[in-house]
PDB file of C-alpha atoms in Angstrom:
ATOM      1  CA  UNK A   1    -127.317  30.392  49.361  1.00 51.00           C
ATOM      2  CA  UNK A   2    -127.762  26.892  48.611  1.00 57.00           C
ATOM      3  CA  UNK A   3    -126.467  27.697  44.976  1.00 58.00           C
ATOM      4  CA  UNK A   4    -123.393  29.489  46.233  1.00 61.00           C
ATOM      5  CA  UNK A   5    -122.990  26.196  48.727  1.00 62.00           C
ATOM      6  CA  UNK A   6    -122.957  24.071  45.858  1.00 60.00           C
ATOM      7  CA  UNK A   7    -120.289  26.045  43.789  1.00 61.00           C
ATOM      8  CA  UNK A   8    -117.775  26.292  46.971  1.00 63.00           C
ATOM      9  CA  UNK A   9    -118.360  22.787  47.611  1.00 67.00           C
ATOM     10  CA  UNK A  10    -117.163  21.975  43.676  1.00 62.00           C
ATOM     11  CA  UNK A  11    -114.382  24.244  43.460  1.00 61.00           C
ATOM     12  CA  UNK A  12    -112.746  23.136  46.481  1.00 67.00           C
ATOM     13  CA  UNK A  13    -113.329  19.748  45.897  1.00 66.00           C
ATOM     14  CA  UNK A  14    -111.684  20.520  42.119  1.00 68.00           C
ATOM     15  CA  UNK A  15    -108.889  22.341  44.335  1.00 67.00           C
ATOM     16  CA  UNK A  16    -108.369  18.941  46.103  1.00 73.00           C
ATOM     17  CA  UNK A  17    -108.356  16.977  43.149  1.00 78.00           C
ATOM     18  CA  UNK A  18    -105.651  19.086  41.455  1.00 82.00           C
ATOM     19  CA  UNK A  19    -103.441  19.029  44.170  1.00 83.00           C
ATOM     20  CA  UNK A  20    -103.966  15.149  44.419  1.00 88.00           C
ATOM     21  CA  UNK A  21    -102.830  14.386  41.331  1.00 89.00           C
ATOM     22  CA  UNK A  22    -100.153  17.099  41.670  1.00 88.00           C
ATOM     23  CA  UNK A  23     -98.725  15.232  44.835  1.00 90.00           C
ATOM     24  CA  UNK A  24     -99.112  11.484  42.327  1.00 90.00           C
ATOM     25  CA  UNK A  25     -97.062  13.441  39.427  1.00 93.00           C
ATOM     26  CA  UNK A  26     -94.610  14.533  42.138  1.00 94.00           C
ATOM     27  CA  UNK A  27     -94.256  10.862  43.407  1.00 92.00           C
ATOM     28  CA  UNK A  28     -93.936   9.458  40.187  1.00 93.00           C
ATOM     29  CA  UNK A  29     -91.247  11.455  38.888  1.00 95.00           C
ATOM     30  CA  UNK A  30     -89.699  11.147  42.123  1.00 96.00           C
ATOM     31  CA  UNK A  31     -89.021   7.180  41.974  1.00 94.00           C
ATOM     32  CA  UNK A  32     -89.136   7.412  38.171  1.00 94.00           C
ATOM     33  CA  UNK A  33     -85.311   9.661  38.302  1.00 96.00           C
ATOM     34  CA  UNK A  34     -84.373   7.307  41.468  1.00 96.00           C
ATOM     35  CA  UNK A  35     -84.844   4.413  39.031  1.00 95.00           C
ATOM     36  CA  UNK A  36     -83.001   6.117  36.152  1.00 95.00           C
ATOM     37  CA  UNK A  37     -80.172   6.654  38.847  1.00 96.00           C
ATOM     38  CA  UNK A  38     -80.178   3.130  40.688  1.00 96.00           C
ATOM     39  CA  UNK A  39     -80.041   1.459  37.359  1.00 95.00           C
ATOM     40  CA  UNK A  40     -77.158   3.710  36.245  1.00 95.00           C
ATOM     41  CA  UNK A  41     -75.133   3.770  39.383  1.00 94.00           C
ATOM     42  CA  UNK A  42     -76.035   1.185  41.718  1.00 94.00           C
ATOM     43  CA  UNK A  43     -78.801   1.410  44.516  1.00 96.00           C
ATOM     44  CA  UNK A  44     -76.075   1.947  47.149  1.00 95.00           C
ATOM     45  CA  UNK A  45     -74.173   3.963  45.563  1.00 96.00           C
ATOM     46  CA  UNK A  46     -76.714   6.409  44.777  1.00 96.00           C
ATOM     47  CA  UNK A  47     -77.663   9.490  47.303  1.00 96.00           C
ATOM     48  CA  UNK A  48     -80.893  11.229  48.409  1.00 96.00           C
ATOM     49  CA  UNK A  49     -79.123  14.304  47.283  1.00 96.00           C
ATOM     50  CA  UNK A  50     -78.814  12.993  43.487  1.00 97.00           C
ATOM     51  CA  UNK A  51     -81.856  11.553  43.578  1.00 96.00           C
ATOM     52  CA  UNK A  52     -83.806  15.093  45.318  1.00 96.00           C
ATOM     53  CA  UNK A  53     -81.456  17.328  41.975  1.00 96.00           C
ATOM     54  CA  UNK A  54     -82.596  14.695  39.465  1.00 96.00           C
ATOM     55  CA  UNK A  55     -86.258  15.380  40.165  1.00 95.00           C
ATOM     56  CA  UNK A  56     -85.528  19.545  40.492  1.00 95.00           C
ATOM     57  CA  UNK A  57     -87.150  18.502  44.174  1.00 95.00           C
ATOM     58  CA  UNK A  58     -86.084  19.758  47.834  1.00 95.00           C
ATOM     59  CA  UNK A  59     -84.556  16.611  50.037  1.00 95.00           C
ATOM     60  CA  UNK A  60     -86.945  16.787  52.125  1.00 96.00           C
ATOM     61  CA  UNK A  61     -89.613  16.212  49.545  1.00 96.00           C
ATOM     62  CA  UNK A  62     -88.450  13.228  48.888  1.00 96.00           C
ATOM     63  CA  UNK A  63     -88.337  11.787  52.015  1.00 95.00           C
ATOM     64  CA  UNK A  64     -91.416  13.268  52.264  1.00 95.00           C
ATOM     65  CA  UNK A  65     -92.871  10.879  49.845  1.00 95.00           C
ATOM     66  CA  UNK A  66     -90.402   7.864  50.469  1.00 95.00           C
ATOM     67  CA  UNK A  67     -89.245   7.943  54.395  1.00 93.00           C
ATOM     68  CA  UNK A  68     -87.166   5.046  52.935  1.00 93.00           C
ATOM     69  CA  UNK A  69     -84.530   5.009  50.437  1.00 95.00           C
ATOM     70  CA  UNK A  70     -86.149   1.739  49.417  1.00 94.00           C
ATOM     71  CA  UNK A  71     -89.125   2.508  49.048  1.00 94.00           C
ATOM     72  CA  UNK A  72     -88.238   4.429  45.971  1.00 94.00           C
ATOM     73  CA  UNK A  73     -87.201   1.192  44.515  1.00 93.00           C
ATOM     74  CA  UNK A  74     -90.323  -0.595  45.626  1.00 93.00           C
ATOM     75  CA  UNK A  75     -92.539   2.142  44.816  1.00 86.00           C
ATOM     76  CA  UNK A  76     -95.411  -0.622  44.155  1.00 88.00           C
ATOM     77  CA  UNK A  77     -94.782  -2.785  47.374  1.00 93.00           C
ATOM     78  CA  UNK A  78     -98.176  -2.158  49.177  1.00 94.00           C
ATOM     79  CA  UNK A  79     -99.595  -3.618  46.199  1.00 94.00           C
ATOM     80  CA  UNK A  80     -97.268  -6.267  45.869  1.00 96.00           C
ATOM     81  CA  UNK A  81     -97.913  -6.750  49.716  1.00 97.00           C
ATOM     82  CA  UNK A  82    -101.357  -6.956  49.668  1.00 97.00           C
ATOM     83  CA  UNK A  83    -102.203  -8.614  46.334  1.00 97.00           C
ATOM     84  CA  UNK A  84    -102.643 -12.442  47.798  1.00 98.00           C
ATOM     85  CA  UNK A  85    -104.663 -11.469  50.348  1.00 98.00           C
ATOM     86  CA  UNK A  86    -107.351  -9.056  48.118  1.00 97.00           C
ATOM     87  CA  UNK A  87    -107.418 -12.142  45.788  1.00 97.00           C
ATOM     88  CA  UNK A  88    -108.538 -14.240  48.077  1.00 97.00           C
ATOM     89  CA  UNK A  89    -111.220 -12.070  49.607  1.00 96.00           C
ATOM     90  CA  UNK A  90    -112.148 -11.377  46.298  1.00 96.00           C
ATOM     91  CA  UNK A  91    -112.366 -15.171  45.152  1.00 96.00           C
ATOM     92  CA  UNK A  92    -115.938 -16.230  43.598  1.00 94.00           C
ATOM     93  CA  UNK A  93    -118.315 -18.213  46.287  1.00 93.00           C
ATOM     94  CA  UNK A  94    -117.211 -21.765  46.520  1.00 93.00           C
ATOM     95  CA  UNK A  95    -113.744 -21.081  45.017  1.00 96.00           C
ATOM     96  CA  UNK A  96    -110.601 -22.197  47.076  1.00 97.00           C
ATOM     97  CA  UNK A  97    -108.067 -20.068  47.915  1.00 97.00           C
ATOM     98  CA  UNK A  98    -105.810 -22.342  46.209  1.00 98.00           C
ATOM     99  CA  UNK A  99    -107.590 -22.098  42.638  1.00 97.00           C
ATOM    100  CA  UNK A 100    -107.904 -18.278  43.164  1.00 98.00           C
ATOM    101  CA  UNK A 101    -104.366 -17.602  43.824  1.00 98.00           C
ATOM    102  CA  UNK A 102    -103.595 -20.003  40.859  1.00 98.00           C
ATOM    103  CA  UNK A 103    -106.014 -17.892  38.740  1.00 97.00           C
ATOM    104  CA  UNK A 104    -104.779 -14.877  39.288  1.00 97.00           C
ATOM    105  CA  UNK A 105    -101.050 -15.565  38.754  1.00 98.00           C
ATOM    106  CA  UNK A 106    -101.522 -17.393  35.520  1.00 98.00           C
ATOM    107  CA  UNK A 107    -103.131 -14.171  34.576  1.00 97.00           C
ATOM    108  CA  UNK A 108    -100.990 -12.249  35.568  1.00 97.00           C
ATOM    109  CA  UNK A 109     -98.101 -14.319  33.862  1.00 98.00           C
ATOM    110  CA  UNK A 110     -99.989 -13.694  30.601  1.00 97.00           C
ATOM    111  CA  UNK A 111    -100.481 -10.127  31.299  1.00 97.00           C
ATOM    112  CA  UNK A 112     -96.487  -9.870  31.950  1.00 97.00           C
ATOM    113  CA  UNK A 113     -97.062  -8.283  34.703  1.00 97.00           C
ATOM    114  CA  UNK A 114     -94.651  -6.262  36.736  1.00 95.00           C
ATOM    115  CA  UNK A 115     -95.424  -6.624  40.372  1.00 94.00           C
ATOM    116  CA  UNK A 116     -95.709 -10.499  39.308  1.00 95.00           C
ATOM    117  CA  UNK A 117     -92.006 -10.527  38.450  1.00 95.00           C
ATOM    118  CA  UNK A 118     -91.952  -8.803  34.854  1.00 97.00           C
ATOM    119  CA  UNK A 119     -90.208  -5.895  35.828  1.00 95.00           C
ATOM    120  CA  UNK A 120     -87.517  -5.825  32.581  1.00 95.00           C
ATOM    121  CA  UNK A 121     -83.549  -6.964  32.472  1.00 97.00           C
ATOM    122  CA  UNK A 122     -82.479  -3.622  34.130  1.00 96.00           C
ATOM    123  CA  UNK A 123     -84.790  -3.725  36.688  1.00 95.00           C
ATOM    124  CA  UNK A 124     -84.189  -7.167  37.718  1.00 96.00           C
ATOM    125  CA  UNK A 125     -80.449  -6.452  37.922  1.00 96.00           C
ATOM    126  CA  UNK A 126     -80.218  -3.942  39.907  1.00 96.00           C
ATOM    127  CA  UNK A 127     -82.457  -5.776  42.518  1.00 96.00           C
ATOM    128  CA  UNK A 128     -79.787  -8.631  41.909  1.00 96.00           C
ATOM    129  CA  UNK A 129     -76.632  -6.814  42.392  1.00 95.00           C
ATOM    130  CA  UNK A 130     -77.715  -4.975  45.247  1.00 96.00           C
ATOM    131  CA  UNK A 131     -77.998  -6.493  48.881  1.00 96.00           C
ATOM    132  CA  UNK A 132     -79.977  -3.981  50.280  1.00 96.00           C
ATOM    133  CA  UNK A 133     -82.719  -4.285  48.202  1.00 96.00           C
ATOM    134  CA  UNK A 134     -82.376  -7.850  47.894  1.00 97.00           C
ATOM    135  CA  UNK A 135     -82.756  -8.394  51.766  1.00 97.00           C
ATOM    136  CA  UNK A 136     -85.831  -6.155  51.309  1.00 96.00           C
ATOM    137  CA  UNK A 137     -87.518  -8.135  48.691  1.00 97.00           C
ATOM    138  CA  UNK A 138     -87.356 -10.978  50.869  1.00 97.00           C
ATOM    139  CA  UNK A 139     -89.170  -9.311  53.484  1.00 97.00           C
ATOM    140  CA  UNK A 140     -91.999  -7.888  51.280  1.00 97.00           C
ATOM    141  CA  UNK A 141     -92.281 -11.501  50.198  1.00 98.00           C
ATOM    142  CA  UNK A 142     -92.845 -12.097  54.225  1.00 98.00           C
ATOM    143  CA  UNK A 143     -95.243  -9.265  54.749  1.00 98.00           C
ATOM    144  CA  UNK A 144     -97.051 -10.593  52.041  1.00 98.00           C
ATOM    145  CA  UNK A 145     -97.649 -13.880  53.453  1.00 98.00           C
ATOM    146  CA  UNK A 146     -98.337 -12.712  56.561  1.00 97.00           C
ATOM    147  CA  UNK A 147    -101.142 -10.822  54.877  1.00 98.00           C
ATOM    148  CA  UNK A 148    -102.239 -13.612  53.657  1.00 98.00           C
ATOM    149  CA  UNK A 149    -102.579 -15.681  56.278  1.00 98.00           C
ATOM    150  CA  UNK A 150    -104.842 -13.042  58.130  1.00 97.00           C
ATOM    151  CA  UNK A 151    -107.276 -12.978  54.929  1.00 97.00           C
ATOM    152  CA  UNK A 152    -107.198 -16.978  55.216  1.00 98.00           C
ATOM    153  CA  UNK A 153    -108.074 -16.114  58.749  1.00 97.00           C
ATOM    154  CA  UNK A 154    -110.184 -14.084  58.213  1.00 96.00           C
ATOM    155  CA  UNK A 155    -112.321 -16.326  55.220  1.00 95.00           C
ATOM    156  CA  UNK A 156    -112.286 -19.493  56.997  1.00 96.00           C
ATOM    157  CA  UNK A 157    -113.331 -18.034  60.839  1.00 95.00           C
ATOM    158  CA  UNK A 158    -110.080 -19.520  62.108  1.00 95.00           C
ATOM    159  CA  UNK A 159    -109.319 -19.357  66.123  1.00 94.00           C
ATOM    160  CA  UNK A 160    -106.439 -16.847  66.826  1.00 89.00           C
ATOM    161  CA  UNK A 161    -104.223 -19.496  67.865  1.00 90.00           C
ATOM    162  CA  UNK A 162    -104.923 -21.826  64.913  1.00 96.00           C
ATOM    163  CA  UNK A 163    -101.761 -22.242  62.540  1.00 97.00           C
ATOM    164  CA  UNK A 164    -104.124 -23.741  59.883  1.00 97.00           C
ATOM    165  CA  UNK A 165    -103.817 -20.015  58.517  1.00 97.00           C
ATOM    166  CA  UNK A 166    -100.017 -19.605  58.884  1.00 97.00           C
ATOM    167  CA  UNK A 167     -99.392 -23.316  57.091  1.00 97.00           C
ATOM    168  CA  UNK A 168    -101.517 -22.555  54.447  1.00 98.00           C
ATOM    169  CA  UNK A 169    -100.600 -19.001  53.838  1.00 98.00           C
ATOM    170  CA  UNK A 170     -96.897 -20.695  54.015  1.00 98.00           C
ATOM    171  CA  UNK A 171     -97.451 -23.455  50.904  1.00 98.00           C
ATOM    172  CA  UNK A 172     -99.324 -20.632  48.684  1.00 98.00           C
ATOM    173  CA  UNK A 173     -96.893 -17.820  49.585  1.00 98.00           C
ATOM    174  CA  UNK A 174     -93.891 -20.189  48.585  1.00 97.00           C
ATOM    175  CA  UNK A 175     -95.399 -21.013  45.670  1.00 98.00           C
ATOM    176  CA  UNK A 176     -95.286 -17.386  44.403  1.00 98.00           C
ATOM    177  CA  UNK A 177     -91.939 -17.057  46.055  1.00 98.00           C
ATOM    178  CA  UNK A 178     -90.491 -19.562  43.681  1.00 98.00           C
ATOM    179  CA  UNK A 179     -92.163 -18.313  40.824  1.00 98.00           C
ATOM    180  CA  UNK A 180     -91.062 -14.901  41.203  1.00 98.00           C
ATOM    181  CA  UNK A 181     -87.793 -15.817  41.582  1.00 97.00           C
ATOM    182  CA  UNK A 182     -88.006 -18.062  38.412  1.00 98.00           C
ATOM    183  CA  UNK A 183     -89.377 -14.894  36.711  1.00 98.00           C
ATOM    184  CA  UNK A 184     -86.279 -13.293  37.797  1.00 98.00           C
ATOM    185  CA  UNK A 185     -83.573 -16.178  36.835  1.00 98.00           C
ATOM    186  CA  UNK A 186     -85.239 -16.012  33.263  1.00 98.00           C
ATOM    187  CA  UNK A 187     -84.981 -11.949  32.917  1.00 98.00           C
ATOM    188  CA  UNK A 188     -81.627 -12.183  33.490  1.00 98.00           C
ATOM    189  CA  UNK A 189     -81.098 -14.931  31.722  1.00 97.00           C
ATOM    190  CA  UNK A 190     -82.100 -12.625  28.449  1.00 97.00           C
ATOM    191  CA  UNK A 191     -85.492 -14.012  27.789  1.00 98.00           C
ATOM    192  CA  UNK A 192     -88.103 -11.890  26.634  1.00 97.00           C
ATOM    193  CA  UNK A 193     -91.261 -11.431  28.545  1.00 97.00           C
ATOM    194  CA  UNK A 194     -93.000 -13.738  26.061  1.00 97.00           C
ATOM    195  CA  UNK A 195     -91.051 -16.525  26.316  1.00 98.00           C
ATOM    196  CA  UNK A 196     -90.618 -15.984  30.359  1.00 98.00           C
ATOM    197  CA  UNK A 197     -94.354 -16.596  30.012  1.00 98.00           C
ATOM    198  CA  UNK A 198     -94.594 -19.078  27.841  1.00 98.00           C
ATOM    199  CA  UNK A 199     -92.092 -21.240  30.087  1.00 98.00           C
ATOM    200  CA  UNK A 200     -93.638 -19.970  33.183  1.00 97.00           C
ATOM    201  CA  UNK A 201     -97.415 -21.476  32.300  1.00 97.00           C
ATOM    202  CA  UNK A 202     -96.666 -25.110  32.351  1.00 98.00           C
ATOM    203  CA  UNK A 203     -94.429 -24.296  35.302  1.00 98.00           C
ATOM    204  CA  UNK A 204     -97.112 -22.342  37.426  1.00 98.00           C
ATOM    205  CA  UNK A 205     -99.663 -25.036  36.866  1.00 97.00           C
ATOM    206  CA  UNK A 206     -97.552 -27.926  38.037  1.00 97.00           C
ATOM    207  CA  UNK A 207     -96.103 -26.037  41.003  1.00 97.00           C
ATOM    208  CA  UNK A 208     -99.890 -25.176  42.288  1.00 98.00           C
ATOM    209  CA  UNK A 209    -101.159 -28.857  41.641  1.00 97.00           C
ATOM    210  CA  UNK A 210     -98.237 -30.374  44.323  1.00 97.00           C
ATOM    211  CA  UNK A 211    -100.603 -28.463  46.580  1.00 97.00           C
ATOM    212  CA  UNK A 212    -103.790 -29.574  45.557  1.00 97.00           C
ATOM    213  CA  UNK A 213    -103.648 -32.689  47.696  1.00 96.00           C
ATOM    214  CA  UNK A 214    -103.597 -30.480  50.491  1.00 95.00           C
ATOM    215  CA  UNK A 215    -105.104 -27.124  49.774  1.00 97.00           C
ATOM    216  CA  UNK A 216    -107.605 -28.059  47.223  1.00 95.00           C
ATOM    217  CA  UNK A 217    -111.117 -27.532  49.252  1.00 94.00           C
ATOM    218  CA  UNK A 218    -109.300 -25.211  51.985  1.00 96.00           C
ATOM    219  CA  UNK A 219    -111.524 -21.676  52.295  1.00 94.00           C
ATOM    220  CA  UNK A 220    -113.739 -22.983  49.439  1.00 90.00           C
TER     221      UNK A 220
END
């Protein structure tokens, strides 16, 4: 019994596993023909219908997968949301959150990165010429500082009504604001990623020392 136990127990965890990464092929092709589509037509101009025919997929599967038609522009924005905040809880013992943060963006600059900024000429555009998703952006940029000032919260064992948090979480989160929209300005501009990155470097670094003076030891 215990052998028959054992083989049930693997084949319907394989059975799980298949349909898993079923459901992640699904998704991906899913916002991989939106893409194709918002890039070719325009964001707004674009249906749930085209997109649902484009991806040989039922409407309702992709709402399904993306309750929002934004979302299947943004298909990365929980990591994009949450990527401050994980740095900083992940930040070596007696780091700041400040040389962290710095860190991991200069890495990511040299990595070219997408959810940093890198995310190609036709990408950036169609953010660009579309309002919709340009009014979302700015909110994901919000949620993701909001997020961070709950992990600065969170490291330094701030009261609840303390706005240490909130400041702080306001200086760093502008920081990568700026930078990501300097990331932007240079993709459309018609640099390459190298040279976005290579003008980006000196940039990062002197944007994150104007907060040393006041960040420098915070959640260290």
């Amino acid at each position: 019994m215990g052998i028959e136990s054992s083989t049930t127990t693997a084949a319907s965890a394989a059975a799980i596993g298949l349909r898993e990464a079923k459901k992640r092929e699904t998704r991906q092709l899913i916002s991989d023909r939106a893409t194709e589509l918002f890039i070719a037509q325009g964001f707004e101009r674009t249906t749930i219908a085209e997109i649902a025919d484009a991806a040989r997929v039922a409407k309702k599967t992709v709402t399904n997968y993306f309750p929002h038609k934004e979302d299947l522009a943004f298909d990365h924005q929980d990591e994009f949301v949450a990527g401050l905040a994980r740095t900083v809880a992940a930040r070596e013992p007696g780091e700041s959150a400040l040389a962290a943060l710095r860190s991991s963006f200069l890495s990511a600059v040299m990595a070219h990165d997408p959810v940093a900024g890198f995310a190609g000429p036709e990408f950036t555009r169609m953010i660009a010429e579309s309002p919709t998703l340009t009014t979302c952006l700015r909110g994901l940029h919000d949620r993701r500082e909001d997020a961070l000032a709950a992990a600065l919260a969170e490291a330094t064992g701030a009261d609840p009504g303390d706005i240490t948090p909130r400041t702080a979480a306001s200086l760093l989160g502008g920081v990568h604001r700026v930078l990501f929209g300097r990331i932007q300005e240079l993709t459309l501009a018609g640099h390459t990623n190298s040279e976005i990155a290579s003008v980006l470097l000196p940039e990062a670094m002197e944007a994150f020392t104007l907060l040393e003076p006041a960040l420098s030891d915070y959640a260290r």
